[in-house]
């Protein structure tokens, strides 16, 4: 390498003391590039070119009309030796170098610890060209071509426009990476063209749109929220808070629609729970895809599900799909109808002296192979069936087949916790006819605890659990 490898930087010289030794035309040439930088310039020289004198008279610089003194170096941030005396220039450099100042001796690369570049600029865009002292004339030629062919006034205006958005973008996108790819997408968007053709106002509007819409690097999140059994007051406080800050809500048929009023008014509300049999009910995979898509757009997604999300709510499948897609999620448990529907009918699922435990089953296995373990179900002190009102005869028959006596108390509670709540209380023998009118959703409870929900049956209980 026959030349030095300089390290290019852009210095902030605003109000920083710059000393120029010499006041002739060479100094004037350096002044042209230094003055716009806002440096605090002192020229030390017994004589000065008329233009330098004018600049001094205008207050653009300070001219000290005297010989250079060694101690002049001390206060300077940057020193430029621009006299026509090579010996003096070399001496200034040696002093500057010794004091670790940025020092340049004009046209004398050996006596410099920095050199100046040929500059092309357009608004805030600046291109500095150096030939490492090999050919300043060539560097000037390159500078000129950059200025004519690349640094158009439109680019300068674009740089200024983007600069006006910097603080807002920085506040909204916390990481350097996020900002970097955001700016790349802006530069590739139609916004530069809009600025050029329609001006700043139109570009500002387009930018605001893009900004509101395009937050790919804000991390989305899905919260599965249990909505409770029906009464909208039975959502948890945590679930309510999640709903209040949701940016999109996907809700089920069983989640009370009144809860949706808590979502922000601009959050889209997506119904993914048409009743079974109604056409157009989204498949589970479609729900997964929607959750993933909205989360990937950086949104806070609330998946509002009836009861508790993990009790026959396919919540488990949803979190598996989210995990597989690499999407963060959390689960806010809910009040499950399995326990609250009996409670709403005055039936505790356990009771001292009557029931030491309960089991919850679906009356509808996903397939014939996945049926209820009837033997276990029949043997439980309390057994609860969800999704079973249409299958009540089957439930009764199976429990009887597996040894549960005909006089075992049974309750069917429909639309529990809602104003339309209805219930039937009887025995395995009588329940089918008593519950014939009851509609889905309904919960079936079997076991001695059911007596607690019925005034007549309770009388039989005197002394139990006391
Ligand atoms: N994840 C829900 C259950 C979903 S399966 C939960 O934890 O509650 C749907 C079944 O729940 C219905 O078929 C019905 O058996 C029961 N269910 C839901 N809401 C109900 C209500 N308000 N009253 C009675 N049973 C209800």
Short mmCIF file of N, CA and C and ligand atoms in Angstrom, two decimals, residues 229 254 306-308 311-313 336-338 341 385-388 413-416 418 441-443, ligand 1:
data_model
loop_
_atom_site.label_atom_id
_atom_site.label_comp_id
_atom_site.label_asym_id
_atom_site.label_seq_id
_atom_site.Cartn_x
_atom_site.Cartn_y
_atom_site.Cartn_z
N UNK A 229 -68.94 -18.86 33.09
CA UNK A 229 -70.02 -19.72 32.57
C UNK A 229 -71.12 -18.97 31.83
N UNK A 254 -69.91 -19.41 23.53
CA UNK A 254 -70.31 -19.49 24.93
C UNK A 254 -69.86 -18.29 25.77
N UNK A 306 -65.51 -19.56 26.61
CA UNK A 306 -66.48 -19.81 27.68
C UNK A 306 -65.87 -20.60 28.82
N UNK A 307 -66.29 -20.29 30.04
CA UNK A 307 -65.82 -21.05 31.20
C UNK A 307 -64.34 -20.90 31.40
N UNK A 308 -63.67 -22.03 31.57
CA UNK A 308 -62.21 -22.04 31.68
C UNK A 308 -61.65 -22.52 30.34
N UNK A 311 -60.85 -26.34 30.03
CA UNK A 311 -61.83 -27.39 30.33
C UNK A 311 -62.70 -27.57 29.09
N UNK A 312 -62.44 -28.61 28.34
CA UNK A 312 -63.17 -28.89 27.10
C UNK A 312 -63.31 -27.67 26.21
N UNK A 313 -62.29 -26.83 26.19
CA UNK A 313 -62.41 -25.61 25.39
C UNK A 313 -61.44 -25.63 24.21
N UNK A 336 -65.16 -22.33 35.59
CA UNK A 336 -65.69 -23.35 34.70
C UNK A 336 -67.13 -23.69 35.04
N UNK A 337 -67.91 -23.92 33.99
CA UNK A 337 -69.30 -24.32 34.22
C UNK A 337 -69.36 -25.66 34.94
N UNK A 338 -68.30 -26.46 34.82
CA UNK A 338 -68.31 -27.77 35.46
C UNK A 338 -68.60 -27.63 36.96
N UNK A 341 -71.93 -24.27 37.30
CA UNK A 341 -73.34 -24.55 36.96
C UNK A 341 -74.01 -25.30 38.11
N UNK A 385 -71.13 -34.11 33.78
CA UNK A 385 -71.00 -34.25 32.32
C UNK A 385 -71.27 -32.91 31.64
N UNK A 386 -70.34 -32.53 30.79
CA UNK A 386 -70.57 -31.36 29.94
C UNK A 386 -70.94 -31.86 28.55
N UNK A 387 -71.50 -30.97 27.77
CA UNK A 387 -71.89 -31.26 26.38
C UNK A 387 -72.76 -32.51 26.32
N UNK A 388 -73.71 -32.59 27.23
CA UNK A 388 -74.40 -33.85 27.35
C UNK A 388 -75.90 -33.81 27.26
N UNK A 413 -78.61 -28.58 34.67
CA UNK A 413 -78.72 -27.12 34.82
C UNK A 413 -78.41 -26.49 33.47
N UNK A 414 -79.40 -25.78 32.96
CA UNK A 414 -79.25 -25.17 31.64
C UNK A 414 -79.04 -23.66 31.80
N UNK A 415 -78.16 -23.12 30.96
CA UNK A 415 -77.87 -21.67 30.96
C UNK A 415 -77.58 -21.14 32.37
N UNK A 416 -76.76 -21.87 33.07
CA UNK A 416 -76.45 -21.52 34.45
C UNK A 416 -75.86 -20.13 34.55
N UNK A 418 -77.13 -17.36 34.15
CA UNK A 418 -77.77 -16.35 33.30
C UNK A 418 -79.22 -16.17 33.75
N UNK A 441 -76.62 -24.60 26.37
CA UNK A 441 -75.65 -25.42 27.10
C UNK A 441 -76.20 -25.82 28.47
N UNK A 442 -75.95 -27.05 28.81
CA UNK A 442 -76.42 -27.54 30.11
C UNK A 442 -75.38 -28.48 30.69
N UNK A 443 -75.38 -28.53 32.02
CA UNK A 443 -74.42 -29.36 32.74
C UNK A 443 -75.21 -30.41 33.54
N1 LIG B 1 -64.65 -24.38 28.86
C1 LIG B 1 -66.03 -24.45 29.27
C2 LIG B 1 -66.71 -25.69 28.77
C3 LIG B 1 -66.79 -25.78 27.30
S1 LIG B 1 -67.70 -27.18 26.72
C4 LIG B 1 -66.09 -24.32 30.78
O1 LIG B 1 -65.09 -24.45 31.45
O2 LIG B 1 -67.19 -24.05 31.27
C5 LIG B 1 -69.30 -26.55 26.62
C6 LIG B 1 -70.18 -27.16 27.66
O3 LIG B 1 -70.02 -26.46 28.89
C7 LIG B 1 -71.62 -27.07 27.37
O4 LIG B 1 -72.06 -28.10 26.48
C8 LIG B 1 -72.23 -27.24 28.74
O5 LIG B 1 -72.19 -28.59 29.12
C9 LIG B 1 -71.24 -26.48 29.59
N2 LIG B 1 -71.68 -25.11 29.80
C10 LIG B 1 -71.15 -24.00 29.31
N3 LIG B 1 -71.83 -22.91 29.74
C11 LIG B 1 -72.82 -23.36 30.51
C12 LIG B 1 -73.87 -22.74 31.25
N4 LIG B 1 -74.01 -21.41 31.26
N5 LIG B 1 -74.70 -23.52 31.95
C13 LIG B 1 -74.56 -24.85 31.96
N6 LIG B 1 -73.61 -25.48 31.30
C14 LIG B 1 -72.74 -24.75 30.58
#
